[in-house]
PDB file of C-alpha atoms in Angstrom:
ATOM      1  CA  MET A   1      17.918   1.134 -22.929  1.00 35.00           C
ATOM      2  CA  PRO A   2      17.828   1.979 -19.732  1.00 40.00           C
ATOM      3  CA  ARG A   3      15.152   2.810 -17.677  1.00 40.00           C
ATOM      4  CA  CYS A   4      14.683   5.588 -15.044  1.00 38.00           C
ATOM      5  CA  LEU A   5      12.815   5.683 -12.513  1.00 38.00           C
ATOM      6  CA  TYR A   6      12.352   8.065 -10.810  1.00 34.00           C
ATOM      7  CA  ARG A   7      11.928   8.154  -6.539  1.00 37.00           C
ATOM      8  CA  PRO A   8      11.539  10.935  -3.273  1.00 34.00           C
ATOM      9  CA  PRO A   9      15.389  10.338  -1.803  1.00 31.00           C
ATOM     10  CA  ALA A  10      14.384   8.583   1.439  1.00 33.00           C
ATOM     11  CA  ALA A  11      12.407   5.631  -1.164  1.00 33.00           C
ATOM     12  CA  VAL A  12      15.573   5.600  -2.920  1.00 36.00           C
ATOM     13  CA  CYS A  13      17.130   2.185  -2.232  1.00 37.00           C
ATOM     14  CA  ASN A  14      20.519   1.082  -4.275  1.00 37.00           C
ATOM     15  CA  GLY A  15      20.341  -2.259  -2.557  1.00 39.00           C
ATOM     16  CA  PRO A  16      18.084  -3.799  -4.041  1.00 44.00           C
ATOM     17  CA  THR A  17      19.240  -3.106  -7.897  1.00 42.00           C
ATOM     18  CA  SER A  18      23.382  -3.380  -7.036  1.00 41.00           C
ATOM     19  CA  PRO A  19      24.034  -6.526  -7.496  1.00 33.00           C
ATOM     20  CA  ARG A  20      27.411  -6.387  -4.897  1.00 36.00           C
ATOM     21  CA  LEU A  21      24.291  -5.688  -2.318  1.00 40.00           C
ATOM     22  CA  CYS A  22      21.027  -8.131  -3.201  1.00 43.00           C
ATOM     23  CA  ALA A  23      23.057 -10.633  -5.202  1.00 37.00           C
ATOM     24  CA  PRO A  24      20.870 -13.858  -4.270  1.00 43.00           C
ATOM     25  CA  ALA A  25      17.121 -12.497  -6.105  1.00 52.00           C
ATOM     26  CA  SER A  26      17.360 -12.039 -10.002  1.00 55.00           C
ATOM     27  CA  LYS A  27      18.124  -7.682 -11.234  1.00 59.00           C
ATOM     28  CA  PRO A  28      18.765  -5.806 -13.456  1.00 63.00           C
ATOM     29  CA  ASP A  29      21.902  -3.923 -13.392  1.00 72.00           C
ATOM     30  CA  LEU A  30      22.519  -0.300 -11.815  1.00 73.00           C
ATOM     31  CA  LEU A  31      24.027   1.505 -13.982  1.00 77.00           C
ATOM     32  CA  GLY A  32      23.690   4.788 -12.262  1.00 79.00           C
ATOM     33  CA  ILE A  33      21.981   6.703 -10.202  1.00 81.00           C
ATOM     34  CA  HIS A  34      22.015  10.714 -10.024  1.00 83.00           C
ATOM     35  CA  ARG A  35      20.402  13.059  -7.720  1.00 85.00           C
ATOM     36  CA  ALA A  36      19.044  16.697  -8.317  1.00 86.00           C
ATOM     37  CA  ALA A  37      17.233  19.051  -6.018  1.00 83.00           C
ATOM     38  CA  ASP A  38      14.972  16.689  -4.743  1.00 82.00           C
ATOM     39  CA  TRP A  39      14.569  14.155  -7.323  1.00 85.00           C
ATOM     40  CA  THR A  40      17.297  11.025  -6.947  1.00 78.00           C
ATOM     41  CA  ALA A  41      16.997   9.523 -11.056  1.00 79.00           C
ATOM     42  CA  VAL A  42      18.212   5.482 -10.584  1.00 74.00           C
ATOM     43  CA  VAL A  43      19.376   4.374 -14.133  1.00 77.00           C
ATOM     44  CA  ILE A  44      18.982   0.158 -14.495  1.00 74.00           C
ATOM     45  CA  ALA A  45      19.926  -1.753 -17.252  1.00 76.00           C
ATOM     46  CA  HIS A  46      16.250  -2.888 -19.282  1.00 78.00           C
ATOM     47  CA  LEU A  47      14.618  -5.110 -19.001  1.00 81.00           C
ATOM     48  CA  ASP A  48      13.241  -7.053 -22.377  1.00 84.00           C
ATOM     49  CA  GLY A  49      10.048  -9.431 -21.746  1.00 88.00           C
ATOM     50  CA  PRO A  50       6.514  -8.743 -20.303  1.00 92.00           C
ATOM     51  CA  HIS A  51       4.872  -9.073 -16.434  1.00 94.00           C
ATOM     52  CA  PRO A  52       5.420 -12.686 -15.004  1.00 95.00           C
ATOM     53  CA  ASP A  53       2.177 -15.628 -15.625  1.00 96.00           C
ATOM     54  CA  LEU A  54       1.782 -16.081 -12.817  1.00 96.00           C
ATOM     55  CA  SER A  55      -1.187 -18.804 -13.071  1.00 97.00           C
ATOM     56  CA  PRO A  56      -1.389 -22.043 -12.666  1.00 96.00           C
ATOM     57  CA  ALA A  57      -0.408 -23.056 -16.353  1.00 94.00           C
ATOM     58  CA  SER A  58       2.918 -20.691 -16.405  1.00 93.00           C
ATOM     59  CA  GLY A  59       6.087 -21.728 -14.170  1.00 92.00           C
ATOM     60  CA  ASP A  60       6.552 -18.145 -13.619  1.00 95.00           C
ATOM     61  CA  ALA A  61       5.218 -19.050 -10.520  1.00 95.00           C
ATOM     62  CA  GLU A  62       7.393 -21.426  -9.331  1.00 95.00           C
ATOM     63  CA  GLN A  63      10.519 -19.540 -10.482  1.00 93.00           C
ATOM     64  CA  THR A  64       8.761 -16.211  -8.464  1.00 95.00           C
ATOM     65  CA  TRP A  65       9.299 -18.616  -5.680  1.00 95.00           C
ATOM     66  CA  ALA A  66      12.602 -20.229  -6.001  1.00 93.00           C
ATOM     67  CA  LEU A  67      13.531 -16.762  -6.551  1.00 93.00           C
ATOM     68  CA  LEU A  68      11.782 -15.652  -2.699  1.00 94.00           C
ATOM     69  CA  ASP A  69      13.656 -18.447  -1.345  1.00 94.00           C
ATOM     70  CA  LYS A  70      17.284 -17.540  -2.325  1.00 92.00           C
ATOM     71  CA  LEU A  71      16.269 -14.240  -1.430  1.00 91.00           C
ATOM     72  CA  THR A  72      15.360 -14.802   2.393  1.00 94.00           C
ATOM     73  CA  SER A  73      17.975 -17.807   2.952  1.00 93.00           C
ATOM     74  CA  SER A  74      20.129 -15.888   4.288  1.00 94.00           C
ATOM     75  CA  PRO A  75      20.007 -12.566   6.763  1.00 95.00           C
ATOM     76  CA  ALA A  76      20.559  -9.209   3.922  1.00 93.00           C
ATOM     77  CA  PRO A  77      23.641  -7.906   3.309  1.00 91.00           C
ATOM     78  CA  ALA A  78      25.043  -5.096   5.907  1.00 91.00           C
ATOM     79  CA  PRO A  79      25.240  -2.784   3.079  1.00 87.00           C
ATOM     80  CA  TYR A  80      21.162  -3.156   2.162  1.00 87.00           C
ATOM     81  CA  ALA A  81      20.389  -3.049   5.616  1.00 89.00           C
ATOM     82  CA  ALA A  82      22.141   0.210   5.717  1.00 87.00           C
ATOM     83  CA  ALA A  83      20.592   1.531   2.619  1.00 84.00           C
ATOM     84  CA  VAL A  84      17.059   0.710   4.115  1.00 87.00           C
ATOM     85  CA  ASN A  85      16.971   0.425   8.284  1.00 80.00           C
ATOM     86  CA  SER A  86      16.818   5.686   7.980  1.00 74.00           C
ATOM     87  CA  THR A  87      12.863   4.332   6.360  1.00 72.00           C
ATOM     88  CA  PRO A  88      10.361   2.918   8.852  1.00 72.00           C
ATOM     89  CA  SER A  89       8.288  -0.181   7.891  1.00 79.00           C
ATOM     90  CA  THR A  90       4.748  -0.013   5.999  1.00 86.00           C
ATOM     91  CA  THR A  91       4.082  -3.392   6.615  1.00 90.00           C
ATOM     92  CA  ALA A  92       3.922  -2.872  10.497  1.00 91.00           C
ATOM     93  CA  ALA A  93       1.319  -0.364  10.177  1.00 93.00           C
ATOM     94  CA  LEU A  94      -1.091  -2.903   8.222  1.00 96.00           C
ATOM     95  CA  HIS A  95      -4.041  -3.055   9.409  1.00 97.00           C
ATOM     96  CA  GLY A  96      -8.524  -3.434   9.634  1.00 97.00           C
ATOM     97  CA  TRP A  97     -10.726  -5.732  11.182  1.00 98.00           C
ATOM     98  CA  ASP A  98     -10.423  -3.575  14.657  1.00 97.00           C
ATOM     99  CA  GLU A  99     -12.143  -0.967  12.628  1.00 97.00           C
ATOM    100  CA  LEU A 100     -14.113  -3.271  11.893  1.00 97.00           C
ATOM    101  CA  LEU A 101     -14.853  -4.769  14.550  1.00 97.00           C
ATOM    102  CA  SER A 102     -15.969  -2.068  16.406  1.00 95.00           C
ATOM    103  CA  ASP A 103     -18.714  -1.482  13.282  1.00 94.00           C
ATOM    104  CA  PRO A 104     -19.147  -3.990  11.502  1.00 95.00           C
ATOM    105  CA  PRO A 105     -20.604  -2.865   8.549  1.00 94.00           C
ATOM    106  CA  ALA A 106     -23.583  -4.761   6.992  1.00 93.00           C
ATOM    107  CA  ASP A 107     -21.919  -6.378   3.760  1.00 90.00           C
ATOM    108  CA  LEU A 108     -19.121  -7.690   5.558  1.00 93.00           C
ATOM    109  CA  ALA A 109     -19.044 -11.592   4.132  1.00 92.00           C
ATOM    110  CA  PRO A 110     -20.034 -13.890   6.973  1.00 94.00           C
ATOM    111  CA  ALA A 111     -16.560 -15.627   7.268  1.00 93.00           C
ATOM    112  CA  ALA A 112     -14.737 -12.546   7.910  1.00 96.00           C
ATOM    113  CA  ARG A 113     -18.188 -11.885  10.254  1.00 96.00           C
ATOM    114  CA  ASP A 114     -18.029 -15.027  12.089  1.00 94.00           C
ATOM    115  CA  ARG A 115     -13.880 -14.679  12.763  1.00 96.00           C
ATOM    116  CA  LEU A 116     -13.936 -10.940  14.155  1.00 97.00           C
ATOM    117  CA  PRO A 117     -12.545 -10.995  17.498  1.00 97.00           C
ATOM    118  CA  GLN A 118     -10.149 -13.966  15.618  1.00 97.00           C
ATOM    119  CA  LEU A 119      -8.959 -11.473  13.633  1.00 98.00           C
ATOM    120  CA  ALA A 120      -8.611  -9.085  15.341  1.00 98.00           C
ATOM    121  CA  GLU A 121      -6.566 -10.682  17.554  1.00 98.00           C
ATOM    122  CA  LEU A 122      -4.088 -11.843  14.961  1.00 98.00           C
ATOM    123  CA  GLU A 123      -3.977  -8.365  13.249  1.00 97.00           C
ATOM    124  CA  ALA A 124      -2.909  -7.243  16.919  1.00 98.00           C
ATOM    125  CA  ALA A 125      -0.076  -9.986  17.245  1.00 97.00           C
ATOM    126  CA  TRP A 126       1.370  -8.326  14.311  1.00 97.00           C
ATOM    127  CA  PRO A 127       4.302  -5.869  14.744  1.00 95.00           C
ATOM    128  CA  ALA A 128       5.679  -7.705  17.386  1.00 96.00           C
ATOM    129  CA  LEU A 129       6.656 -10.010  14.898  1.00 96.00           C
ATOM    130  CA  ALA A 130       7.389  -7.228  11.967  1.00 95.00           C
ATOM    131  CA  HIS A 131      10.668  -7.302  13.332  1.00 93.00           C
ATOM    132  CA  GLY A 132      13.569  -9.572  11.274  1.00 94.00           C
ATOM    133  CA  ASP A 133      16.797  -9.919   9.453  1.00 94.00           C
ATOM    134  CA  ARG A 134      15.307 -10.341   6.085  1.00 95.00           C
ATOM    135  CA  ILE A 135      15.638  -8.311   2.300  1.00 93.00           C
ATOM    136  CA  VAL A 136      12.015  -7.014   1.692  1.00 94.00           C
ATOM    137  CA  HIS A 137      11.120  -5.438  -1.866  1.00 92.00           C
ATOM    138  CA  GLY A 138       7.502  -3.986   0.491  1.00 91.00           C
ATOM    139  CA  ASP A 139       5.386  -4.303  -2.422  1.00 91.00           C
ATOM    140  CA  LEU A 140       5.419  -7.572  -4.875  1.00 92.00           C
ATOM    141  CA  ARG A 141       2.881  -8.858  -7.253  1.00 92.00           C
ATOM    142  CA  ALA A 142       3.093  -9.115 -11.150  1.00 94.00           C
ATOM    143  CA  ASP A 143       3.443  -6.113 -12.260  1.00 92.00           C
ATOM    144  CA  ASN A 144       6.608  -4.876  -9.708  1.00 92.00           C
ATOM    145  CA  MET A 145       8.237  -7.612 -11.981  1.00 93.00           C
ATOM    146  CA  VAL A 146       9.324  -8.285 -15.083  1.00 92.00           C
ATOM    147  CA  ARG A 147      10.202 -11.312 -17.137  1.00 92.00           C
ATOM    148  CA  ASP A 148      13.387 -11.099 -18.523  1.00 87.00           C
ATOM    149  CA  HIS A 149      14.063 -13.489 -22.192  1.00 86.00           C
ATOM    150  CA  HIS A 150      17.492 -13.678 -20.581  1.00 83.00           C
ATOM    151  CA  LEU A 151      17.339 -13.292 -16.777  1.00 83.00           C
ATOM    152  CA  GLY A 152      14.234 -15.333 -16.041  1.00 88.00           C
ATOM    153  CA  VAL A 153      11.932 -13.144 -13.090  1.00 91.00           C
ATOM    154  CA  THR A 154      13.276 -10.879 -11.925  1.00 89.00           C
ATOM    155  CA  PHE A 155      11.856  -8.454  -9.412  1.00 90.00           C
ATOM    156  CA  VAL A 156      11.503  -4.138  -9.973  1.00 86.00           C
ATOM    157  CA  ASP A 157      10.120  -1.264  -8.030  1.00 85.00           C
ATOM    158  CA  TRP A 158      12.082  -1.617  -4.805  1.00 86.00           C
ATOM    159  CA  ALA A 159      10.715   2.149  -2.917  1.00 84.00           C
ATOM    160  CA  HIS A 160       9.291   0.327  -0.646  1.00 88.00           C
ATOM    161  CA  ALA A 161      12.238  -2.209   0.624  1.00 90.00           C
ATOM    162  CA  THR A 162      13.082  -2.670   3.884  1.00 91.00           C
ATOM    163  CA  THR A 163      13.868  -5.798   6.197  1.00 93.00           C
ATOM    164  CA  GLY A 164      11.690  -7.353   8.612  1.00 94.00           C
ATOM    165  CA  PRO A 165      10.764 -11.841   8.676  1.00 96.00           C
ATOM    166  CA  ALA A 166      11.642 -14.074   5.354  1.00 96.00           C
ATOM    167  CA  CYS A 167       8.243 -14.355   5.589  1.00 97.00           C
ATOM    168  CA  THR A 168       6.165 -10.731   4.318  1.00 96.00           C
ATOM    169  CA  ASP A 169       6.897 -10.585   0.962  1.00 96.00           C
ATOM    170  CA  ALA A 170       6.053 -14.464  -0.152  1.00 96.00           C
ATOM    171  CA  THR A 171       2.833 -14.098   2.406  1.00 97.00           C
ATOM    172  CA  SER A 172       1.958 -10.911   0.171  1.00 96.00           C
ATOM    173  CA  LEU A 173       2.055 -12.368  -2.543  1.00 96.00           C
ATOM    174  CA  THR A 174       0.309 -15.899  -1.993  1.00 96.00           C
ATOM    175  CA  PRO A 175      -3.343 -13.605  -2.532  1.00 95.00           C
ATOM    176  CA  GLN A 176      -2.210 -12.331  -5.681  1.00 95.00           C
ATOM    177  CA  LEU A 177      -1.596 -16.419  -7.253  1.00 97.00           C
ATOM    178  CA  ILE A 178      -5.814 -16.947  -6.389  1.00 97.00           C
ATOM    179  CA  LEU A 179      -6.657 -14.386  -7.766  1.00 97.00           C
ATOM    180  CA  ALA A 180      -4.041 -15.546 -10.626  1.00 97.00           C
ATOM    181  CA  GLY A 181      -5.690 -19.494 -10.459  1.00 97.00           C
ATOM    182  CA  HIS A 182      -4.744 -21.105  -7.469  1.00 97.00           C
ATOM    183  CA  THR A 183      -6.619 -22.875  -5.463  1.00 97.00           C
ATOM    184  CA  PRO A 184      -6.852 -21.347  -1.254  1.00 97.00           C
ATOM    185  CA  ALA A 185      -6.102 -24.972  -0.726  1.00 96.00           C
ATOM    186  CA  ASP A 186      -2.989 -24.957  -2.328  1.00 96.00           C
ATOM    187  CA  ILE A 187      -1.263 -21.358  -2.131  1.00 97.00           C
ATOM    188  CA  ALA A 188      -2.118 -23.395   2.031  1.00 96.00           C
ATOM    189  CA  ARG A 189       0.129 -25.912   1.389  1.00 96.00           C
ATOM    190  CA  LEU A 190       2.283 -23.403  -0.402  1.00 95.00           C
ATOM    191  CA  LEU A 191       3.106 -20.982   3.070  1.00 96.00           C
ATOM    192  CA  ARG A 192       2.670 -24.575   4.814  1.00 95.00           C
ATOM    193  CA  ASP A 193       6.452 -26.301   2.795  1.00 96.00           C
ATOM    194  CA  HIS A 194       8.097 -22.908   1.301  1.00 96.00           C
ATOM    195  CA  PRO A 195      10.471 -22.065   3.348  1.00 96.00           C
ATOM    196  CA  ALA A 196       9.940 -18.381   3.430  1.00 95.00           C
ATOM    197  CA  THR A 197       6.964 -19.341   5.577  1.00 96.00           C
ATOM    198  CA  ALA A 198       7.071 -23.287   6.709  1.00 95.00           C
ATOM    199  CA  GLY A 199       9.266 -21.930   9.903  1.00 93.00           C
ATOM    200  CA  SER A 200       7.165 -18.914  11.214  1.00 95.00           C
ATOM    201  CA  ALA A 201       3.681 -20.554  10.571  1.00 95.00           C
ATOM    202  CA  ASP A 202       2.630 -18.202  13.653  1.00 96.00           C
ATOM    203  CA  THR A 203       4.088 -14.581  11.861  1.00 97.00           C
ATOM    204  CA  THR A 204       3.005 -15.947   8.612  1.00 97.00           C
ATOM    205  CA  THR A 205      -0.844 -16.200   9.872  1.00 97.00           C
ATOM    206  CA  ALA A 206      -0.926 -13.022  11.687  1.00 98.00           C
ATOM    207  CA  PHE A 207       0.603 -10.520   8.273  1.00 98.00           C
ATOM    208  CA  LEU A 208      -1.602 -12.473   6.061  1.00 98.00           C
ATOM    209  CA  ALA A 209      -4.974 -11.372   8.574  1.00 98.00           C
ATOM    210  CA  ALA A 210      -3.358  -7.448   9.590  1.00 98.00           C
ATOM    211  CA  LEU A 211      -2.750  -7.479   4.981  1.00 97.00           C
ATOM    212  CA  THR A 212      -6.144  -9.034   4.816  1.00 98.00           C
ATOM    213  CA  GLY A 213      -7.454  -6.234   6.659  1.00 98.00           C
ATOM    214  CA  HIS A 214      -5.977  -3.753   5.326  1.00 97.00           C
ATOM    215  CA  TRP A 215      -8.029  -4.951   2.578  1.00 97.00           C
ATOM    216  CA  HIS A 216     -10.843  -4.684   3.558  1.00 97.00           C
ATOM    217  CA  ARG A 217     -10.798  -0.990   5.199  1.00 97.00           C
ATOM    218  CA  ASN A 218      -9.764   0.413   2.664  1.00 96.00           C
ATOM    219  CA  ALA A 219     -12.358  -1.211  -0.342  1.00 96.00           C
ATOM    220  CA  ARG A 220     -15.084   0.206   1.625  1.00 95.00           C
ATOM    221  CA  LYS A 221     -13.319   4.317   1.034  1.00 94.00           C
ATOM    222  CA  PRO A 222     -14.311   6.717  -2.158  1.00 94.00           C
ATOM    223  CA  ALA A 223     -11.974   5.796  -4.907  1.00 92.00           C
ATOM    224  CA  PRO A 224      -9.419   8.444  -4.652  1.00 92.00           C
ATOM    225  CA  PRO A 225      -8.293  10.278  -7.820  1.00 92.00           C
ATOM    226  CA  GLY A 226      -6.438   8.676 -11.013  1.00 91.00           C
ATOM    227  CA  ALA A 227      -7.380   5.187  -9.542  1.00 90.00           C
ATOM    228  CA  PRO A 228     -10.968   4.448 -10.704  1.00 89.00           C
ATOM    229  CA  GLY A 229     -10.185   0.378 -10.676  1.00 92.00           C
ATOM    230  CA  LEU A 230      -8.252   0.119  -7.111  1.00 94.00           C
ATOM    231  CA  ARG A 231     -10.728  -0.198  -5.049  1.00 95.00           C
ATOM    232  CA  THR A 232     -12.375  -2.918  -7.130  1.00 96.00           C
ATOM    233  CA  TYR A 233      -9.344  -4.599  -7.111  1.00 95.00           C
ATOM    234  CA  GLN A 234      -9.038  -4.635  -3.764  1.00 96.00           C
ATOM    235  CA  HIS A 235     -11.942  -5.483  -2.686  1.00 96.00           C
ATOM    236  CA  ARG A 236     -11.239  -9.143  -5.038  1.00 97.00           C
ATOM    237  CA  ALA A 237      -7.508  -9.550  -2.220  1.00 97.00           C
ATOM    238  CA  ALA A 238      -9.676  -8.958   0.355  1.00 97.00           C
ATOM    239  CA  ALA A 239     -12.292 -11.611  -0.493  1.00 97.00           C
ATOM    240  CA  ALA A 240      -8.793 -13.703  -2.013  1.00 97.00           C
ATOM    241  CA  GLY A 241      -7.121 -12.930   1.559  1.00 97.00           C
ATOM    242  CA  LEU A 242     -10.115 -14.090   3.224  1.00 97.00           C
ATOM    243  CA  ALA A 243     -10.363 -17.489   1.784  1.00 97.00           C
ATOM    244  CA  LEU A 244      -6.869 -18.401   2.357  1.00 97.00           C
ATOM    245  CA  LEU A 245      -7.128 -17.244   6.493  1.00 97.00           C
ATOM    246  CA  GLY A 246     -10.351 -19.938   6.458  1.00 95.00           C
ATOM    247  CA  TYR A 247      -7.349 -23.013   5.335  1.00 94.00           C
ATOM    248  CA  CYS A 248      -4.615 -21.370   7.900  1.00 92.00           C
ATOM    249  CA  LEU A 249      -7.322 -20.927  10.508  1.00 92.00           C
ATOM    250  CA  SER A 250      -8.982 -24.255  10.208  1.00 83.00           C
TER     251      SER A 250
END
């Protein structure tokens, strides 16, 4: 049965779900797009399978990294870029260490407190590095992927699709791998060696710092309505990102 995804028009991008526009990445077939009033329905082929298992014992993480290599190995196709470039990227605005530096919370981990000026400096460098010509999913984690029984790992929910540096999705995925059981040391080596990140260590570290600062800041806010587990998750992701930054900066 087809699956329908509803998004406001400004957030819809045909490219990532269309074989013609995004051939490098495994993706479901685009069956149709229907617009009515302020709603857009994107109808894609049904994917038969669960979310991938990103733990070290599974092969899903390896397959995901292979997909990221294919996705970022060349510039985004022109139709994809035209579809997404009218929507500003949200990744360039990620920050948090700047606010924590001005008013450090009492519960801030010593590993963060000792490096606050350095982390804030790295984060400040990120906006100038956030531009690029590669496909960026923008919200890559296990629940935005499906391990289809025929297609394998497939990236879905492209509401934040944009263009940017090749390292963006790979870097944002790394704390998820640590939460899934990978060691920070192993993931730091993966960042060093993977084609999407190996040639841009400074950009990768700056983005990881900005993303981790964003989590550290937001985890201290009140829980939003309808998302009782969000702040707990952000605390865990912040700790994973900070552990990985420790290896990247050592």
